[in-house]
GROMACS .gro file of C-alpha atoms in nm:
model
  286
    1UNK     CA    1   0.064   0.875   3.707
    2UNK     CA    2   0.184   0.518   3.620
    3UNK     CA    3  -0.180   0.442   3.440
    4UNK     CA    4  -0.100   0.784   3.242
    5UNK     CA    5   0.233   0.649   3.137
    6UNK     CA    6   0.095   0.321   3.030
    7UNK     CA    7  -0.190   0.562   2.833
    8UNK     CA    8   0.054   0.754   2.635
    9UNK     CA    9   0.274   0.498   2.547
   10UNK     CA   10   0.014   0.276   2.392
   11UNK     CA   11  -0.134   0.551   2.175
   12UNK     CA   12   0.234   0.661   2.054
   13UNK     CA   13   0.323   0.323   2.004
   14UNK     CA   14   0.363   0.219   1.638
   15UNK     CA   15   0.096  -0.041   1.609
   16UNK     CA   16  -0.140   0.183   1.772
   17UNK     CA   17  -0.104   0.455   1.538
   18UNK     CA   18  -0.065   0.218   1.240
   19UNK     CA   19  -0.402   0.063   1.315
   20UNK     CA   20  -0.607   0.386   1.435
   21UNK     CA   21  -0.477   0.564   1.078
   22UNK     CA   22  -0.510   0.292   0.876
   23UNK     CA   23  -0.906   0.201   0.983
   24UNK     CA   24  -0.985   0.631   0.956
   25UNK     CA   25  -0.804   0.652   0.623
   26UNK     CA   26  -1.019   0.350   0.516
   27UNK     CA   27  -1.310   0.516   0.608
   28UNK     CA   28  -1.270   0.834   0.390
   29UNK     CA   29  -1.219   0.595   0.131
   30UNK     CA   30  -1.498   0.464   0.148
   31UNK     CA   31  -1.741   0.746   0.243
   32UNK     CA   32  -1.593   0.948   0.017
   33UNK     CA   33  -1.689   0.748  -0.265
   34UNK     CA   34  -2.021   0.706  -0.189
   35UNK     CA   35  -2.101   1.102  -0.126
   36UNK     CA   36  -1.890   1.122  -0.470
   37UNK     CA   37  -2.100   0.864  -0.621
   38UNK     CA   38  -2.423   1.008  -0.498
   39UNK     CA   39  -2.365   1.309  -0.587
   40UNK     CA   40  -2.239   1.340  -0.966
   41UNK     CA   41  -2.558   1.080  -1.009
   42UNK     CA   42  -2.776   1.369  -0.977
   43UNK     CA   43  -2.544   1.532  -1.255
   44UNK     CA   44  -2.610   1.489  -1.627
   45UNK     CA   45  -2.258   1.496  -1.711
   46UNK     CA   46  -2.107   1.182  -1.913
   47UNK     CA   47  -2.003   0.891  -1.702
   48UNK     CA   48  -1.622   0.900  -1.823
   49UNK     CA   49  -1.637   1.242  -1.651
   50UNK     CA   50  -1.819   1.152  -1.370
   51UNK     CA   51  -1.560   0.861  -1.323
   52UNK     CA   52  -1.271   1.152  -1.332
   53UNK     CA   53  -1.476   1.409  -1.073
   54UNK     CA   54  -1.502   1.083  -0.852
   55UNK     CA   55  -1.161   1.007  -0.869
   56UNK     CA   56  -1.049   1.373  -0.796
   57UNK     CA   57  -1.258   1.405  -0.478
   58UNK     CA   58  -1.135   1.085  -0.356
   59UNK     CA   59  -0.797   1.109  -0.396
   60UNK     CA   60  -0.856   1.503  -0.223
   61UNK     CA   61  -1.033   1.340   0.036
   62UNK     CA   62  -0.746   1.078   0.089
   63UNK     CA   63  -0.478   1.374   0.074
   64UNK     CA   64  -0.663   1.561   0.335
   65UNK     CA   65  -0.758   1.295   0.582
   66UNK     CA   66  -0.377   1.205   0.578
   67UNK     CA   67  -0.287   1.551   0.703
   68UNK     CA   68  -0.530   1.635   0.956
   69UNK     CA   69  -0.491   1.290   1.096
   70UNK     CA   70  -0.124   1.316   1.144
   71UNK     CA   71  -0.086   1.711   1.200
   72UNK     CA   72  -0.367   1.599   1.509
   73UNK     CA   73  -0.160   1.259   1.638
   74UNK     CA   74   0.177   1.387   1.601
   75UNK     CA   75   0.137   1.709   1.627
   76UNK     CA   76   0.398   1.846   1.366
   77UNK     CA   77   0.392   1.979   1.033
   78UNK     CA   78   0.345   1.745   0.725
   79UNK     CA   79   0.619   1.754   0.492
   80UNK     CA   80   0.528   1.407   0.292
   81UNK     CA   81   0.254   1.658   0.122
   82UNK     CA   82   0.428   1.965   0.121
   83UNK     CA   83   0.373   2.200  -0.200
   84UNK     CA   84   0.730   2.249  -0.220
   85UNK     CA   85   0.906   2.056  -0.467
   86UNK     CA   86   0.571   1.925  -0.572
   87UNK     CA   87   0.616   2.026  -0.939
   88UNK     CA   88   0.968   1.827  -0.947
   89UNK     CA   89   0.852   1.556  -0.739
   90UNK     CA   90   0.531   1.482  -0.964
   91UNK     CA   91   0.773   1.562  -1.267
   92UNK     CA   92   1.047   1.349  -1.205
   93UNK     CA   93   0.803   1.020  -1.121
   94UNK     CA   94   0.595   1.041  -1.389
   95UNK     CA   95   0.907   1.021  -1.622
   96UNK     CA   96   1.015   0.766  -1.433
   97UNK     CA   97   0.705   0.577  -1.421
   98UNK     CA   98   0.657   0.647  -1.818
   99UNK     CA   99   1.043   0.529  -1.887
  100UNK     CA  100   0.967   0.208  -1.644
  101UNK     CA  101   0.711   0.077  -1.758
  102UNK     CA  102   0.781   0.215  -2.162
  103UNK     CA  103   1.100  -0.015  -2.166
  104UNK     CA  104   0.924  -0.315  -2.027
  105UNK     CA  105   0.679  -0.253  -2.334
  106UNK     CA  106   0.921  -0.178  -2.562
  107UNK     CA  107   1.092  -0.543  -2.505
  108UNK     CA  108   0.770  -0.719  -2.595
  109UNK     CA  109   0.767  -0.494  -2.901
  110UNK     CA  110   1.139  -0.602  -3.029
  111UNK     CA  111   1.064  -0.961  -2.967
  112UNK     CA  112   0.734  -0.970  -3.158
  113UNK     CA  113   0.528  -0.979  -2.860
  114UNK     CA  114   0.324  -0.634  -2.889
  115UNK     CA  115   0.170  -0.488  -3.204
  116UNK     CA  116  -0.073  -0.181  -3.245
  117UNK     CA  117  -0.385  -0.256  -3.392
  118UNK     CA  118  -0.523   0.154  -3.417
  119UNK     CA  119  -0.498   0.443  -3.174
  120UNK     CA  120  -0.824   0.544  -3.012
  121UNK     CA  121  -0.937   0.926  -2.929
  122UNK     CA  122  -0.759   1.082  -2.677
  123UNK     CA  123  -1.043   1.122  -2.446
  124UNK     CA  124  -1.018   0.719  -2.401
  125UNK     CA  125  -0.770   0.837  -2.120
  126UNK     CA  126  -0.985   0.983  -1.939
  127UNK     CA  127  -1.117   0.615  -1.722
  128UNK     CA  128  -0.815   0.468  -1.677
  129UNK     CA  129  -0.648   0.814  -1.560
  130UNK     CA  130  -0.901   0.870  -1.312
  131UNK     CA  131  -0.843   0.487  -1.157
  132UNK     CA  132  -0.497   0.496  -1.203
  133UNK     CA  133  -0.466   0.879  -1.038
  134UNK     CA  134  -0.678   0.770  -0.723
  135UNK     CA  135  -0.526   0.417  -0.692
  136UNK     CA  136  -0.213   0.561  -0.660
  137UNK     CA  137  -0.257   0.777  -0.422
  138UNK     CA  138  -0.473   0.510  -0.208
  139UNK     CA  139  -0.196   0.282  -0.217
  140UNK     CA  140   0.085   0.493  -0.181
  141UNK     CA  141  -0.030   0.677   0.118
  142UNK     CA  142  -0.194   0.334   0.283
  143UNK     CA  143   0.183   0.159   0.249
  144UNK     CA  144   0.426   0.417   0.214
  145UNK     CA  145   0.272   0.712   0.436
  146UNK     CA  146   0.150   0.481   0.712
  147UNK     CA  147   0.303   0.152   0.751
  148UNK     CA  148   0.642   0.239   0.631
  149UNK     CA  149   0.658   0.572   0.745
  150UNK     CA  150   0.575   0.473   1.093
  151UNK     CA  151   0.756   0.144   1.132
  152UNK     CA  152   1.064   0.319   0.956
  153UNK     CA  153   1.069   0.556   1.302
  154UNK     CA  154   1.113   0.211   1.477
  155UNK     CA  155   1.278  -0.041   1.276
  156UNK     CA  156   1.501   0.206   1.031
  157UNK     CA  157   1.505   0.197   0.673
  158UNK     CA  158   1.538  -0.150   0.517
  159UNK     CA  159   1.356  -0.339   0.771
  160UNK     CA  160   1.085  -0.139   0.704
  161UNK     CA  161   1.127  -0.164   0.328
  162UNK     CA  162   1.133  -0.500   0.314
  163UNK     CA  163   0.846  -0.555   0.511
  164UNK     CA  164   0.603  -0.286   0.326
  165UNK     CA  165   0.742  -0.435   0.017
  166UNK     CA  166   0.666  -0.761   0.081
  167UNK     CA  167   0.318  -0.681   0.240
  168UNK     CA  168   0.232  -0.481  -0.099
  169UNK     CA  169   0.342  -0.735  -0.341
  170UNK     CA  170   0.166  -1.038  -0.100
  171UNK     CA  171  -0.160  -0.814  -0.175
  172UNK     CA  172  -0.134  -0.801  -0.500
  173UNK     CA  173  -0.139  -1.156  -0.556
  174UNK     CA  174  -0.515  -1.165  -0.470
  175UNK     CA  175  -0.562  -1.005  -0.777
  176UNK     CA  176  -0.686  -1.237  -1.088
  177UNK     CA  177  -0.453  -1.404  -1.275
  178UNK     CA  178  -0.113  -1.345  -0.996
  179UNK     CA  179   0.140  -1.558  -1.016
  180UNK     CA  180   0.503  -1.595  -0.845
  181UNK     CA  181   0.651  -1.367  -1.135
  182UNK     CA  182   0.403  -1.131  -1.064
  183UNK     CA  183   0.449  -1.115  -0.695
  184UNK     CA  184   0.793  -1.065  -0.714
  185UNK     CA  185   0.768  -0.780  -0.955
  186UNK     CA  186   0.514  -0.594  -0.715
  187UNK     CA  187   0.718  -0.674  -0.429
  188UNK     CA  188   1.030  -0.513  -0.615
  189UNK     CA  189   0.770  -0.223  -0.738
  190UNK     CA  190   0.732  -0.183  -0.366
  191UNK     CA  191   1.073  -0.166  -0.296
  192UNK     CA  192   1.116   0.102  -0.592
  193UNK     CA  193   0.835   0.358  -0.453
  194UNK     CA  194   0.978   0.307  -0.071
  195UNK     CA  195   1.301   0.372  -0.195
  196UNK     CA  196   1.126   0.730  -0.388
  197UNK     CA  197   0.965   0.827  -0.063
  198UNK     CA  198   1.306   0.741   0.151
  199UNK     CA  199   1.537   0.951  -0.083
  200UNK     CA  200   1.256   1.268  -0.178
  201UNK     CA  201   1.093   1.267   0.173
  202UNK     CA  202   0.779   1.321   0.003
  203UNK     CA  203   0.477   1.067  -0.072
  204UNK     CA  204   0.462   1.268  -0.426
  205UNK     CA  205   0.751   1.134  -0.592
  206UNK     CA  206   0.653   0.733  -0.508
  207UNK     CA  207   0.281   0.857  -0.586
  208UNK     CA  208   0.355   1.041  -0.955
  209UNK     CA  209   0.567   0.728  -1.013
  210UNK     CA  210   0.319   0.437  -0.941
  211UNK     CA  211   0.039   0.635  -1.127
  212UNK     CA  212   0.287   0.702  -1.441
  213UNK     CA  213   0.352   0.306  -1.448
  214UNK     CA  214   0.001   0.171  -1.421
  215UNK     CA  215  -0.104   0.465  -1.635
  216UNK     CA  216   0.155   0.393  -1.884
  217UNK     CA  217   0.068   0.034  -1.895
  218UNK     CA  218  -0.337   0.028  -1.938
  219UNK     CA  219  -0.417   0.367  -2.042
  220UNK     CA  220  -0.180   0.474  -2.301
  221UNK     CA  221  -0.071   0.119  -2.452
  222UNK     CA  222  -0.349  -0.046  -2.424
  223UNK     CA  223  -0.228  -0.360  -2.151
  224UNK     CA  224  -0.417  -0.511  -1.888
  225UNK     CA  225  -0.312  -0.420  -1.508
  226UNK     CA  226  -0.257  -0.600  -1.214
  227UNK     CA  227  -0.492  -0.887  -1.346
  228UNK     CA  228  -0.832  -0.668  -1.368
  229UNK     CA  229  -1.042  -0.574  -1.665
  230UNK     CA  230  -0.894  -0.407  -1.942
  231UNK     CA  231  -1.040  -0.001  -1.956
  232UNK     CA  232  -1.039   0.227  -2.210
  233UNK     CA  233  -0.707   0.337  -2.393
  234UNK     CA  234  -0.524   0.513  -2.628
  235UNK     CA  235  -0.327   0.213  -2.823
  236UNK     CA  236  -0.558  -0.041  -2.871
  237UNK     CA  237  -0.306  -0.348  -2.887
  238UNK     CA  238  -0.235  -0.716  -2.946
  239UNK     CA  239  -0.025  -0.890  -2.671
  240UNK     CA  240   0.049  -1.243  -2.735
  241UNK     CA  241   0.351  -1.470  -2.641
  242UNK     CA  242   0.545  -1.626  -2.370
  243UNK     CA  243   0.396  -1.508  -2.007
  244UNK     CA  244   0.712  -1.478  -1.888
  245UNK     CA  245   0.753  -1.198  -2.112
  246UNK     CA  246   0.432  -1.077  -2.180
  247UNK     CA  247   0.295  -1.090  -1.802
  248UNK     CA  248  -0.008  -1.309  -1.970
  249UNK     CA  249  -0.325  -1.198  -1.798
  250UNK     CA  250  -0.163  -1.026  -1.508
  251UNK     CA  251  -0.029  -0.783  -1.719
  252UNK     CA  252   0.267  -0.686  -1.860
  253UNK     CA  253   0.404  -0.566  -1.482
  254UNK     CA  254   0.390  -0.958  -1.451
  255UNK     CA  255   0.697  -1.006  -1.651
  256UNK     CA  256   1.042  -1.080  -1.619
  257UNK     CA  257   1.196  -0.756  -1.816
  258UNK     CA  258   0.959  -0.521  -1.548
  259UNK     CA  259   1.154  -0.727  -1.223
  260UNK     CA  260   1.492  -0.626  -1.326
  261UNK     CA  261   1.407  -0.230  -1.478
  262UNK     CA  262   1.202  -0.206  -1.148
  263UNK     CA  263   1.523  -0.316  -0.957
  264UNK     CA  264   1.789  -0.151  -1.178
  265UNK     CA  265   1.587   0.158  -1.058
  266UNK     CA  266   1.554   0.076  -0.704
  267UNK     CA  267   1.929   0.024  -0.643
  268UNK     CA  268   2.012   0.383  -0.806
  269UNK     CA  269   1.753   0.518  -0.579
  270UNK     CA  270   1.926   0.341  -0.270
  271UNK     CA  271   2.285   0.436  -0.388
  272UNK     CA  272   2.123   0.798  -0.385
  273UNK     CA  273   2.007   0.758  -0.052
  274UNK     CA  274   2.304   0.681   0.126
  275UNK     CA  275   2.508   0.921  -0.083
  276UNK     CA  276   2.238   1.196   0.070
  277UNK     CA  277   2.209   1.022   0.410
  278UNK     CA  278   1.876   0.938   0.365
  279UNK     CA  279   1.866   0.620   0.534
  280UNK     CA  280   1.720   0.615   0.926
  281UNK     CA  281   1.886   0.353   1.148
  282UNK     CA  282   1.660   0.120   1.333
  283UNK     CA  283   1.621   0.298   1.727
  284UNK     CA  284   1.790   0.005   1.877
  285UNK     CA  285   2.118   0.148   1.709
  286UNK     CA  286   2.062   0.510   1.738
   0.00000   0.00000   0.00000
């Protein structure tokens, strides 16, 4: 009986179940965009729409894995992808997203830093859309759904925040071109999608909100993201300046103005949180 105890509490314990879903969730990742990848080869459809297909499946495949992993291991019903509310979630985060990210443009615009050279077809979208949708979801259900879901049942709220914050922003910075400013706006991005998922209960509002931004940024004015190569767009634009400012070859999320819009959204998201009693306290204090 003792050996049985010992059994079930190392599988329920939070690293366990971090680690186990974390290394399957990887693996549909990774599978799935091969079969995806394999398959649309043998297509004769246009690579931009292959690229979008791809994208789909994998973020489905993502979605899917999440649930049946969890409805199996915890055995309960899983709200973070619940269809209800999924219209308001997705609406709500993409505004804020497009706002976000829109206002850190719009200051490089008014101090001379951003200037449209010509506006491409719309079907330029389709690329970065497609990496932007499935990154999104990869991310959001990788830090938000599993590591601070799970240590958040432990640990409470801001613990767990700040520590899936700071583990998303410290990633980041292997990206080309990171820098401190840059690390300390992903960390605060971080904090702003935790703080999503802690007040709406549901990985869609964090997810429609860190697609909007990064979709915002690259595929509708025409900046680089994170550091990588610049896709396809529908502003094609010229960024020059200050990096502080600009984000230089991070990226416009690299700059100064997206730190404090990021936070300035964060804190109303926390002030909504405790006004709704959203916040968990860590078990110790329970």
């Amino acid at each position: 009986m003792e050996t049985f105890t010992l059994k079930q509490k190392t599988f329920n314990s939070p690293i366990t179940k971090i680690i186990l879903a974390l290394l399957t969730f990887m693996a549909v990742v990774i599978i799935g965009q091969q079969i995806a990848s394999k398959l649309l080869s043998l297509t004769a459809l246009d690579k931009d729409y292959r690229n979008l297909l791809k994208g789909l499946f994998v973020s489905a495949s993502c979605i899917l894995s999440y649930i049946f992993f969890f409805k199996k291991y915890d055995k309960r019903i899983i709200t973070e992808f619940a269809v209800k509310g999924l219209a308001k979630n997705l609406f709500i985060g993409i505004s804020i997203g497009f706002i976000l990210q829109s206002l850190t443009i719009l200051v490089m615009y008014l101090n001379g830093n951003y200037s449209i050279v010509k506006i491409n077809p719309v079907t330029f979208i389709l690329i970065p859309f497609a990496i932007m949708f499935t990154v999104a979801i990869i991310e959001e259900v990788l830090v938000r759904g599993i590591i601070f879901r799970i240590m958040e049942e432990k640990l409470g709220s801001y613990i767990s925040l700040a520590i899936s914050s700071v583990l998303f922003g410290a990633l980041h910075l292997a990206n080309p071109h990171g820098t401190l400013i840059s690390g300390i706006c992903i960390t605060t991005a971080g904090f702003l999608f935790g703080a999503a998922f802690m007040y709406s209960r549901s990985l869609w509002l964090p997810i429609a909100i860190h697609f909007a931004w990064n979709f915002t940024q690259s595929g509708i004015y025409g900046a680089i993201t994170s550091g990588n190569e610049k896709t396809n767009n529908l502003v094609e634009a010229q960024i020059q300046g200050p990096e502080f400012i600009t984000g230089g070859a991070f990226g416009p999320e690299g700059s100064i103005q997206a730190i404090v819009f990021c936070a300035l959204a964060t804190i109303l998201l926390l002030v909504l949180c405790h006004k709704n009693n959203r916040i968990i306290k860590p078990s110790w204090k329970k």
